[in-house]
Coordinates of C-alpha atoms and ligand atoms in Angstrom, one line a residue:
X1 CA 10.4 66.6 -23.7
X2 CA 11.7 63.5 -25.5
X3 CA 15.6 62.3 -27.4
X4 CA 14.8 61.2 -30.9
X5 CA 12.7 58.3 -30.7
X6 CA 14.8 55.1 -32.2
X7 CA 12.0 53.3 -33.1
X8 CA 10.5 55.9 -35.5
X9 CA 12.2 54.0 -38.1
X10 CA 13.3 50.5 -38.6
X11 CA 17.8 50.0 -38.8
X12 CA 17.5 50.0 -42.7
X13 CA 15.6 53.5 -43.1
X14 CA 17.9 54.8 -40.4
X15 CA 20.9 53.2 -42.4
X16 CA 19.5 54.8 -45.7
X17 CA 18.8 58.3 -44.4
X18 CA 22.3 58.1 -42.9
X19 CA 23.9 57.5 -46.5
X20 CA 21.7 59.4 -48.4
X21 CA 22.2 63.0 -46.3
X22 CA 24.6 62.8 -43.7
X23 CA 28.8 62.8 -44.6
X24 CA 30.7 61.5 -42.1
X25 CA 34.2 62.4 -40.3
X26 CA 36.8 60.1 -41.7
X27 CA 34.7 57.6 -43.6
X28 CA 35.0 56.1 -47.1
X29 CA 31.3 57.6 -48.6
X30 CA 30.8 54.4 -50.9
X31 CA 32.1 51.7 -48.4
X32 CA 29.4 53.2 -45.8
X33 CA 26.5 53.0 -47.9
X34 CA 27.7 49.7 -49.1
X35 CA 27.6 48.4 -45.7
X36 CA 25.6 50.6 -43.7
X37 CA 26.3 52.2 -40.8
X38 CA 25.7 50.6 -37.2
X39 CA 22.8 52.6 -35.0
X40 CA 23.9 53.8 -31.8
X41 CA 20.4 54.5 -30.1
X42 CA 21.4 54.8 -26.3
X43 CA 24.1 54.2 -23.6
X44 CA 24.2 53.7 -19.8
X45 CA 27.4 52.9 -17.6
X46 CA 29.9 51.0 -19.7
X47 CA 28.1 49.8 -22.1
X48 CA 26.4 51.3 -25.8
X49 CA 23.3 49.8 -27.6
X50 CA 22.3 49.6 -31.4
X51 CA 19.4 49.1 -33.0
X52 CA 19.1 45.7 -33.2
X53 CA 19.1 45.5 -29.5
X54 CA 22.9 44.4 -29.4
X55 CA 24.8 45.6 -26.2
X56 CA 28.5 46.2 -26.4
X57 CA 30.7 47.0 -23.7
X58 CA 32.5 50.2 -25.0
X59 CA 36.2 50.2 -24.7
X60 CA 36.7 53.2 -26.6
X61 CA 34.7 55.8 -23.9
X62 CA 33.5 56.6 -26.9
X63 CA 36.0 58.4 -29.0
X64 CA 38.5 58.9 -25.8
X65 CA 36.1 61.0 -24.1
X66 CA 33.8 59.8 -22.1
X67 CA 35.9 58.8 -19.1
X68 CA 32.9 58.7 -16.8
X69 CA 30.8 56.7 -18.4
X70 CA 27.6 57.1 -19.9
X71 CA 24.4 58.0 -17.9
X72 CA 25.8 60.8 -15.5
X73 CA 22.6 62.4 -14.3
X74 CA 24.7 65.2 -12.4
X75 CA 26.4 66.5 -15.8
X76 CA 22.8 66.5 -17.8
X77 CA 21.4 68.1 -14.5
X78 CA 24.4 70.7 -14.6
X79 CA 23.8 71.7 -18.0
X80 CA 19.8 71.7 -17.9
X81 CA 20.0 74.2 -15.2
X82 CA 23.1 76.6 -16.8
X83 CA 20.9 76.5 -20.2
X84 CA 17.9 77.8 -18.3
X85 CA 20.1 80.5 -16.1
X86 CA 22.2 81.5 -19.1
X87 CA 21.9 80.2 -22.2
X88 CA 24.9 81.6 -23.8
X89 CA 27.1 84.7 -23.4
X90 CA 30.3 85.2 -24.8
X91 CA 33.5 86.3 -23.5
X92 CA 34.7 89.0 -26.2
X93 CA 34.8 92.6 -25.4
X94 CA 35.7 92.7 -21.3
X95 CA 32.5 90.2 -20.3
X96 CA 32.9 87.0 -18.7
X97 CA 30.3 84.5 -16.9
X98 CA 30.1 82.7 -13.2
X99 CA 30.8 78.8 -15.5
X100 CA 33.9 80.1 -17.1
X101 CA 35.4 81.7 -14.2
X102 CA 34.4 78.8 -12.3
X103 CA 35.9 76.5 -14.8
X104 CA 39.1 78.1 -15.1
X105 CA 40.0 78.4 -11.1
X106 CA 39.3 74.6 -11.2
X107 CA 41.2 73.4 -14.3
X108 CA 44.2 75.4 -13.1
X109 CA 44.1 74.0 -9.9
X110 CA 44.5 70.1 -11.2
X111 CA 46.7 71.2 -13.6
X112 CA 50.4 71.1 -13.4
X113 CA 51.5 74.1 -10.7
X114 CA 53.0 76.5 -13.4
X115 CA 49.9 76.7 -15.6
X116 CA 47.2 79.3 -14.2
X117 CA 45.9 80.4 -17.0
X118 CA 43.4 78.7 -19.8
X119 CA 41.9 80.2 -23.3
X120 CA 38.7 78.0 -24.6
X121 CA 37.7 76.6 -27.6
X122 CA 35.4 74.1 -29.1
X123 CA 37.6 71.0 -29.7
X124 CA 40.7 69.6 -29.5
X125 CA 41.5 70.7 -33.2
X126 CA 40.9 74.3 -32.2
X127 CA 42.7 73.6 -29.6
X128 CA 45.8 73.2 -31.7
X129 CA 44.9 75.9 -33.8
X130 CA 45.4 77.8 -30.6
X131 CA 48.6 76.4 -29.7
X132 CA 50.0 77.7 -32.7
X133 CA 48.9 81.3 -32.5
X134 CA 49.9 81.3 -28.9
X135 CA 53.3 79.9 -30.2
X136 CA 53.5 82.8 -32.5
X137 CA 52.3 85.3 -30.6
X138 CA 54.1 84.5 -27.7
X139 CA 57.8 84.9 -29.8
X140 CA 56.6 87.7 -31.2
X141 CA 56.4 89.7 -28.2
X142 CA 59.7 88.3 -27.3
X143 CA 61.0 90.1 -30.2
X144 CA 61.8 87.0 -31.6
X145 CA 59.6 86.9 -35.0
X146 CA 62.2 84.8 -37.3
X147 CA 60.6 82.1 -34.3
X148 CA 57.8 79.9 -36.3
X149 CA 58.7 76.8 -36.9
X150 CA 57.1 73.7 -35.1
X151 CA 58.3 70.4 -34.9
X152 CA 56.0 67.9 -34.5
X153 CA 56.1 63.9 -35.3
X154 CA 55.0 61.4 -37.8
X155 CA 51.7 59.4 -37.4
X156 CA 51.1 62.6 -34.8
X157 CA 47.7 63.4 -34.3
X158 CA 46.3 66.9 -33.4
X159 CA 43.4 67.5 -35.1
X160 CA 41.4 67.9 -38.2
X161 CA 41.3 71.3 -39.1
X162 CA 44.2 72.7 -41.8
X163 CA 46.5 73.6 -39.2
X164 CA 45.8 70.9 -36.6
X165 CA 45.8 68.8 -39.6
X166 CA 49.2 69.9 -40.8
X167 CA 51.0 70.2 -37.1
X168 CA 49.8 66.2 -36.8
X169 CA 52.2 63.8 -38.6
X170 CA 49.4 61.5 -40.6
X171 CA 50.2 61.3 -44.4
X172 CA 46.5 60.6 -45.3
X173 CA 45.6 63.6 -44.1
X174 CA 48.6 65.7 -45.3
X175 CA 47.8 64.0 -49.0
X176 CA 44.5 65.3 -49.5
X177 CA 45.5 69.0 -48.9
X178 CA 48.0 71.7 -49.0
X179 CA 49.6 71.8 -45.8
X180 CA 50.9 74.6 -43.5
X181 CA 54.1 75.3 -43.9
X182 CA 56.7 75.5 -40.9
X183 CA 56.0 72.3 -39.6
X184 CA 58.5 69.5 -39.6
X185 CA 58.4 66.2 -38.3
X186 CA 60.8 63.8 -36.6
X187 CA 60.3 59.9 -35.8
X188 CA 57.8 58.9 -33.2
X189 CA 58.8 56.8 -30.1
X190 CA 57.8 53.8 -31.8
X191 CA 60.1 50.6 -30.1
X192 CA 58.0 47.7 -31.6
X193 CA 57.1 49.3 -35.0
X194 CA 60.1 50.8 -35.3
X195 CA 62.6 50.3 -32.9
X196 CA 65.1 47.8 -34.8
X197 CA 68.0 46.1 -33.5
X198 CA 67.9 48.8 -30.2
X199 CA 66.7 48.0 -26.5
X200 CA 63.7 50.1 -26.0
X201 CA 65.9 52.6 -23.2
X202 CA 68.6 53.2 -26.2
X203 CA 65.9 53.8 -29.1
X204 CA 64.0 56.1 -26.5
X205 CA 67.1 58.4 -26.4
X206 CA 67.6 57.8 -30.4
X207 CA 64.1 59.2 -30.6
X208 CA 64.2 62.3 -28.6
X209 CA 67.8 63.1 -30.2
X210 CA 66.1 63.6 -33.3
X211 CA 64.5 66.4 -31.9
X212 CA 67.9 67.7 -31.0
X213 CA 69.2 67.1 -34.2
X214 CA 66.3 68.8 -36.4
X215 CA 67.1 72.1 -34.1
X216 CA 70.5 72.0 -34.9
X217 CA 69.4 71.4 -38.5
X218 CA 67.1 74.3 -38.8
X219 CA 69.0 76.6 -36.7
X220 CA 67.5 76.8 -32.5
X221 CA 66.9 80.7 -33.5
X222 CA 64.9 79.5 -36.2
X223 CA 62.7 76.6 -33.6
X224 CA 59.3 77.6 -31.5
X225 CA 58.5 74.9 -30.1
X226 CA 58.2 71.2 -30.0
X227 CA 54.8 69.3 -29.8
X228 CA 53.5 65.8 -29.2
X229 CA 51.1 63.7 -27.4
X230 CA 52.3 62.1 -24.3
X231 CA 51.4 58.5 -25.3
X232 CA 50.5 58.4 -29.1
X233 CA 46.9 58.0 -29.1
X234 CA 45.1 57.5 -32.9
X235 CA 48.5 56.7 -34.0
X236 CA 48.1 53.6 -32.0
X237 CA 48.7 54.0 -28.2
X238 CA 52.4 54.5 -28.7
X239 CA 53.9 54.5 -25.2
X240 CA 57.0 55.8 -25.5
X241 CA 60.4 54.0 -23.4
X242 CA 61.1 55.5 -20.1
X243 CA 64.1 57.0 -21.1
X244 CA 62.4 59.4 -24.1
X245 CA 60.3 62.0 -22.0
X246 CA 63.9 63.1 -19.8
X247 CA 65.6 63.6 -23.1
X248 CA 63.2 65.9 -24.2
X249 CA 62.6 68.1 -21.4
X250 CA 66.1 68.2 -21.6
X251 CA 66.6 69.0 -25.0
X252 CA 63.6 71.6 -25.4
X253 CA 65.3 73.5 -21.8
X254 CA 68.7 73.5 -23.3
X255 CA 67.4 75.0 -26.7
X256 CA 65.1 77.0 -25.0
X257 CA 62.2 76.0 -27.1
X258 CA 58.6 76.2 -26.0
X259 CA 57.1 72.4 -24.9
X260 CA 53.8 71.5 -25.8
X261 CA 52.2 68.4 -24.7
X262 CA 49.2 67.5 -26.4
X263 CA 46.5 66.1 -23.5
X264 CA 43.7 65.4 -25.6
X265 CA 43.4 61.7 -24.7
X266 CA 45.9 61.9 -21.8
X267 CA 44.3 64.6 -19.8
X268 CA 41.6 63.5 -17.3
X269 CA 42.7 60.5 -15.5
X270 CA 43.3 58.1 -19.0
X271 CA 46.8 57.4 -17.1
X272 CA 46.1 57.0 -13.5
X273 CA 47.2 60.7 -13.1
X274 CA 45.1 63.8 -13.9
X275 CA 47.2 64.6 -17.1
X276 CA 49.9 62.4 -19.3
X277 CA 52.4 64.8 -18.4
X278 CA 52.4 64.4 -14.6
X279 CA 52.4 60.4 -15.3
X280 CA 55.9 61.2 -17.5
X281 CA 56.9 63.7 -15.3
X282 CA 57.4 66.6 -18.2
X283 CA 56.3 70.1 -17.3
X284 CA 55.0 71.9 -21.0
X285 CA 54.4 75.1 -21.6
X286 CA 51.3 74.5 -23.4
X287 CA 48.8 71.8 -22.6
X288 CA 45.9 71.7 -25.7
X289 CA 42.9 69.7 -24.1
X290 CA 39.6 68.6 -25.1
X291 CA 37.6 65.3 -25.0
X292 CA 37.2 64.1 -21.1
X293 CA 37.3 67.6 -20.0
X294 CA 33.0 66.9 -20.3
X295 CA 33.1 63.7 -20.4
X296 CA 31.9 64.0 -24.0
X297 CA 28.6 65.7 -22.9
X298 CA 29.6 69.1 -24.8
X299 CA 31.5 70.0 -26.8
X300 CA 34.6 71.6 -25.3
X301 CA 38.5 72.1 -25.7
X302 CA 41.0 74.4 -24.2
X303 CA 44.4 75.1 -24.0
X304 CA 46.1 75.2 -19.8
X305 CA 49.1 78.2 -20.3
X306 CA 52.0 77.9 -18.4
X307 CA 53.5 81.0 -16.9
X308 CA 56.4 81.4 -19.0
X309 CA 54.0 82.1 -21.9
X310 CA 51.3 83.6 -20.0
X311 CA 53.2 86.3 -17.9
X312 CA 54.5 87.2 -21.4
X313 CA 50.8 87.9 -23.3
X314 CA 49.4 89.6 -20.4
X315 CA 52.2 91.8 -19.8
X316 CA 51.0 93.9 -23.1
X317 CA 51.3 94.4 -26.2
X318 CA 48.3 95.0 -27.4
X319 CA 45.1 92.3 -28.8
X320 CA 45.9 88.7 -28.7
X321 CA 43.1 88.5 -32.2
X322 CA 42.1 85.1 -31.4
X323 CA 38.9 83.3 -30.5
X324 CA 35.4 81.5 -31.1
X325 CA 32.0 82.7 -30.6
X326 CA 31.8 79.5 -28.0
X327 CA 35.1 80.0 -26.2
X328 CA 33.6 79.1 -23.2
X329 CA 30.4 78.2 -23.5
X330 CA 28.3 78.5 -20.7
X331 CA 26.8 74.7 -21.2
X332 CA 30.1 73.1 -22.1
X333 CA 31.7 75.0 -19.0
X334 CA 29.1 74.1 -16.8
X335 CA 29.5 69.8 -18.2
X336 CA 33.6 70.1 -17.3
X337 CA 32.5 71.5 -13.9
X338 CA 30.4 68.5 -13.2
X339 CA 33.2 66.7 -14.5
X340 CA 35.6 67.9 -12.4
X341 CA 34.0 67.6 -9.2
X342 CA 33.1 64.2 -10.1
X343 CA 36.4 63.1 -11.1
X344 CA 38.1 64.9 -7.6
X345 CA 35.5 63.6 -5.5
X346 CA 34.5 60.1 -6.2
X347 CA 38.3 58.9 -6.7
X348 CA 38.4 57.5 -10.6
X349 CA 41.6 58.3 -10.9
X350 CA 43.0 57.1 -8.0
X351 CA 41.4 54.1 -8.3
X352 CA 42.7 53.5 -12.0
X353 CA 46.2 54.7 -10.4
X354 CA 46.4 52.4 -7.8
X355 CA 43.8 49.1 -8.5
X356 CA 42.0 49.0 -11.5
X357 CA 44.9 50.1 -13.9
X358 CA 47.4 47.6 -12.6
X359 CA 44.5 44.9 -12.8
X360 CA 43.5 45.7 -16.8
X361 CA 47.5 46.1 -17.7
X362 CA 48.2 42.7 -15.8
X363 CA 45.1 41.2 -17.1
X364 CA 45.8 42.3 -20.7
X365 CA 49.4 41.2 -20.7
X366 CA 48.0 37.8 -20.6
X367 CA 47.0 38.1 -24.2
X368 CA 50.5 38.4 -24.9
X369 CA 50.4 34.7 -25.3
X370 CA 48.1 34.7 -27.9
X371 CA 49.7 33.4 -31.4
X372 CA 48.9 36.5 -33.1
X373 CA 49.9 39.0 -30.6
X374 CA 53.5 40.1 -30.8
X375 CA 53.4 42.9 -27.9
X376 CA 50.8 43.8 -25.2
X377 CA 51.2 47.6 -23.8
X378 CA 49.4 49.8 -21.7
X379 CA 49.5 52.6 -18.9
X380 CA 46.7 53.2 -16.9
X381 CA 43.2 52.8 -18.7
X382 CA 44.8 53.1 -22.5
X383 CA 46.6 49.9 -23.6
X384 CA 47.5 48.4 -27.5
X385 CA 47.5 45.0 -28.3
X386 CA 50.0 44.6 -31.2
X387 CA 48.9 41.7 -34.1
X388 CA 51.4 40.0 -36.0
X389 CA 52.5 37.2 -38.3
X390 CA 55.3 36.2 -36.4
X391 CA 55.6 37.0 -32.6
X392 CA 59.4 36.5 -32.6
X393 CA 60.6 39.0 -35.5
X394 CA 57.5 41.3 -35.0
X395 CA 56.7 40.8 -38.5
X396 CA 53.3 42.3 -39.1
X397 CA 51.0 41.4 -41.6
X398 CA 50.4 43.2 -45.1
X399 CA 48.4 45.5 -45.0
X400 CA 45.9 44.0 -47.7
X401 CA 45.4 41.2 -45.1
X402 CA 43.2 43.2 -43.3
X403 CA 43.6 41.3 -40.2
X404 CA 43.0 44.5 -37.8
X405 CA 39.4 45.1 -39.3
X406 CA 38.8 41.3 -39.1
X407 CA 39.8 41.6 -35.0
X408 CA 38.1 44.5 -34.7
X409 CA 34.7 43.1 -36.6
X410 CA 35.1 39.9 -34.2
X411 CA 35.4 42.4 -30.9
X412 CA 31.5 43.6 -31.7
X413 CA 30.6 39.9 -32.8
X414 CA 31.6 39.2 -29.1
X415 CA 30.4 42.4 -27.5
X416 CA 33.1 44.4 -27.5
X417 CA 34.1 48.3 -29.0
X418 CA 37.9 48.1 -30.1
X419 CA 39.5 50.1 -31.8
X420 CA 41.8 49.1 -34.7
X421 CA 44.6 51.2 -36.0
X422 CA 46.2 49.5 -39.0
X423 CA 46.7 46.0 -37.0
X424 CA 46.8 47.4 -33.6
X425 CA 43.7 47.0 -31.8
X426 CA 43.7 49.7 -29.3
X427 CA 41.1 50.3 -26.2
X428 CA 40.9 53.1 -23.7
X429 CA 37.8 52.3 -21.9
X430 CA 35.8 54.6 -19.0
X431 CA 37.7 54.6 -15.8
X432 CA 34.4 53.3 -14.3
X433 CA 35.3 49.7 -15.1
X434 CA 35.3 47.4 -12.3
X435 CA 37.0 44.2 -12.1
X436 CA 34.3 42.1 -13.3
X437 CA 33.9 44.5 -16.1
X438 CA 37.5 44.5 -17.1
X439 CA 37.6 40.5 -16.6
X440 CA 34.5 40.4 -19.2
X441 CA 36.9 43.2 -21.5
X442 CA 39.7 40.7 -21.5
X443 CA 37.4 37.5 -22.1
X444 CA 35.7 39.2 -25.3
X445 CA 38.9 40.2 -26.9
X446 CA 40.4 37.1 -26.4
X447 CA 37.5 35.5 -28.3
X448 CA 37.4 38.0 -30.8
X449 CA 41.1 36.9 -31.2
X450 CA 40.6 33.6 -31.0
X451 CA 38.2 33.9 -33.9
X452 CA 40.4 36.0 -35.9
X453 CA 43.2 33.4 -36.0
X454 CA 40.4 30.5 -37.0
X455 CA 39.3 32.8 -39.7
X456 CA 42.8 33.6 -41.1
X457 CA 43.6 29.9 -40.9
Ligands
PXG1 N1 44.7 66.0 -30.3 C1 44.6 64.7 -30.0 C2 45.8 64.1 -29.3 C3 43.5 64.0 -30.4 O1 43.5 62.6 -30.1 C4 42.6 66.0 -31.3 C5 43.7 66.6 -30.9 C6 41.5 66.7 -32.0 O2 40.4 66.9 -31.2 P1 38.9 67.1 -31.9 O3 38.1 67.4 -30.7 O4 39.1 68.3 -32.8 O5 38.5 65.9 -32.6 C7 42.5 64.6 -31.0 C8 41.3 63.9 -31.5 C9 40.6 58.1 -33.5 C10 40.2 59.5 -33.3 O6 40.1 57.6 -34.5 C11 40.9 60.3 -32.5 C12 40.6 61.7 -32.3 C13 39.5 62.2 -33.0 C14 38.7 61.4 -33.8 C15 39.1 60.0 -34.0 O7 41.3 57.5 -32.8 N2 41.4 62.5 -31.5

């Protein structure tokens, strides 16, 4: 049994097959074919290879996912052997399997006390989808129907489909569709974008009092819940000042509104802790996952239910009319067990807690230097590195500069996958990384910003 054999064709037939047939997520069609796209044809460890034979160290774990690294023979052994066992059964109609009972006494035992339940789904934007039926459903039976609407925040993202699409906060998006309605969105904890004349501690608080002020605007009797993502993470890593995640637990227990922290890229160890909530210290009713639950060897997402919401749906009431074919499926169940076990018993997250985290954060903050960085932040193994025209005012650049595709461009000249959101360059690498790995991280995108500043000069 063999992969897809790479050198069946040469880069340029792969390139033209690509553009001819294939449509791809979040992609201008003509700019791809202009350009063509790069061949990813295999990965081990850290590290991803095209197919020109170029090696990059991969400080995006792929898309956020792949916290383990590539080339984890347990996970491919794990769901070889579930494939051959059982293939696929579904969980509709009263039958369940070994891998999703197995998964669910294990997520609920690294997740936050009060959640010990979990309903499965296919991605993170499912995921969502999820979160709002749960939402609903959930005020329904507490014969509070008038309860729908969701607040949410700008440059939020939770997903792709037309309701993840419309709870996130990206106007892209939201222009090339008709959007859900019963959504509203506040400001995003965004100090250096958006922070003004404030400290960080006092715009934190600013922030989270909008929350408090659009319930009071719509009427608490009106509000279901609030969502967001512990640290903004395609919005551009926005970590938000200490003093934001108190005032919201606060706000959302006073109000009584359901809490729902969106764990996609924080769950898993991306902080040092097993989910972005326990690093913030915020206890949600709702925790959507996806992503690093298999390490990006299946697809798989999830939502953890806390027992405020679960005691409710399971004390009656009739069908919860919700679910996917693969809610559970065996394969991707059997991946997030390997996971798991991996991530509990070989100490990733302990080790990014305690010595690798510190190291990248301290070693990254030395780019702070750099002319054309105006802030360096991170937490953990997710960190921004914030490019501007003037470090003293945070001015940025205009946008028709282009200067974060002409960092990001001169990352994989040097060897390096970054990420570039607008003019943040953004990384969130495996948790694997050791300290030589993380000192050649640091080395590349300082060259790659080196030669960004030659090139805008
Ligand atoms: N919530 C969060 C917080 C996410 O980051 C989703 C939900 C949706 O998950 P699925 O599995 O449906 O994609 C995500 C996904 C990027 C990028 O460019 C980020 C995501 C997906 C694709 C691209 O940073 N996050």
């Amino acid at each position: 049994m063999t992969a897809i054999n790479a050198h069946d064709r040469s880069t340029a037939q792969w390139q033209q097959l690509d553009a001819q047939h294939h449509l791809h997520p979040f992609t201008d069609f003509k700019e791809l074919a202009d350009k063509g796209s790069r061949i990813i044809v295999k990965a081990e460890g850290a590290y991803i290879y095209d197919s020109e034979g170029n090696k990059l160290l991969d400080g995006m774990a792929g898309l956020w996912c792949c916290n383990l690294g590539y080339g984890r023979q347990d996970i491919v052994d794990a769901v070889s052997a579930q494939l051959q066992q059982l293939p696929f059964y579904n969980n509709f109609f009263q039958c369940s399997h070994p891998p999703a009972i197995e998964l669910s006494r294990l997520l609920t035992e690294v997740a936050p006390a009060h959640m010990n339940n979990v309903f499965y789904t296919n991605s993170g934007s499912e995921a969502n989808d999820t979160v709002i039926r749960l939402i609903h459903r959930y005020w329904d039976l507490q014969e509070q129907p008038q309860r729908k609407t969701i607040i949410s925040r700008k440059n939020a993202y939770h997903g792709s489909t037309v309701a993840a699409g419309s709870l996130g906060g990206m106007n892209g998006m939201h222009k090339q569709y008709a959007t859900l309605p019963g959504i509203e969105h506040i400001d995003q904890p965004y100090w250096f974008g958006e922070g003004g004349d404030m400290n960080p501690a006092e715009f934190g608080l600013a922030a989270a009092r909008q929350l408090e002020a659009k319930i009071d605007e719509l009427g608490a009797d009106k509000v279901a819940a609030f969502i967001a993502e512990p640290i903004q993470g395609a919005g551009g890593v926005i970590i938000p000042p200490e003093t934001y995640w108190p005032e919201i637990s606060r706000i959302c227990k006073d109000k009584g509104i359901l809490l729902v922290c969106d764990e996609v890229i924080c769950g898993f160890g991306r902080t040092g802790e097993w989910f972005g909530s326990n690093y913030f210290g915020v206890e949600p009713d709702l925790i959507p996952f996806a992503k690093g639950v298999t390490n990006g060897y299946q697809p798989l997402g999830g939502v953890l239910v806390g027992d405020r919401v679960a005691n409710v749906l399971k004390a009656g009431g009739g069908e919860f009319t919700h679910g996917f074919t693969y809610s559970g499926h065996p394969a991707s169940c059997a991946a997030a067990i390997a996971v798991i076990k991996a991530l509990k018993e070989e100490g990733h997250i302990e080790r990014v807690r305690e010595q690798t985290g510190p190291y990248l954060q301290q070693r990254l903050a030395e780019l702070a230097e750099h002319p054309l960085v105006g802030e360096v932040r991170g937490a953990g193994f997710v960190a921004a590195i914030e490019l501007v025209k003037d470090k003293a005012k945070r001015q940025r650049f205009e946008e028709d500069d282009g200067v974060g595709g002409i960092c990001r461009d001169a990352c994989i000249a040097a060897g390096l996958v970054m990420r570039a959101v607008g003019d943040t360059m953004i990384i969130s690498p495996p948790l694997t990384l050791d300290k030589a790995q993380i000192d050649e991280l640091v080395d590349k995108a300082r060259a790659a910003l080196d030669a960004t500043a030659a090139q805008l000069a």
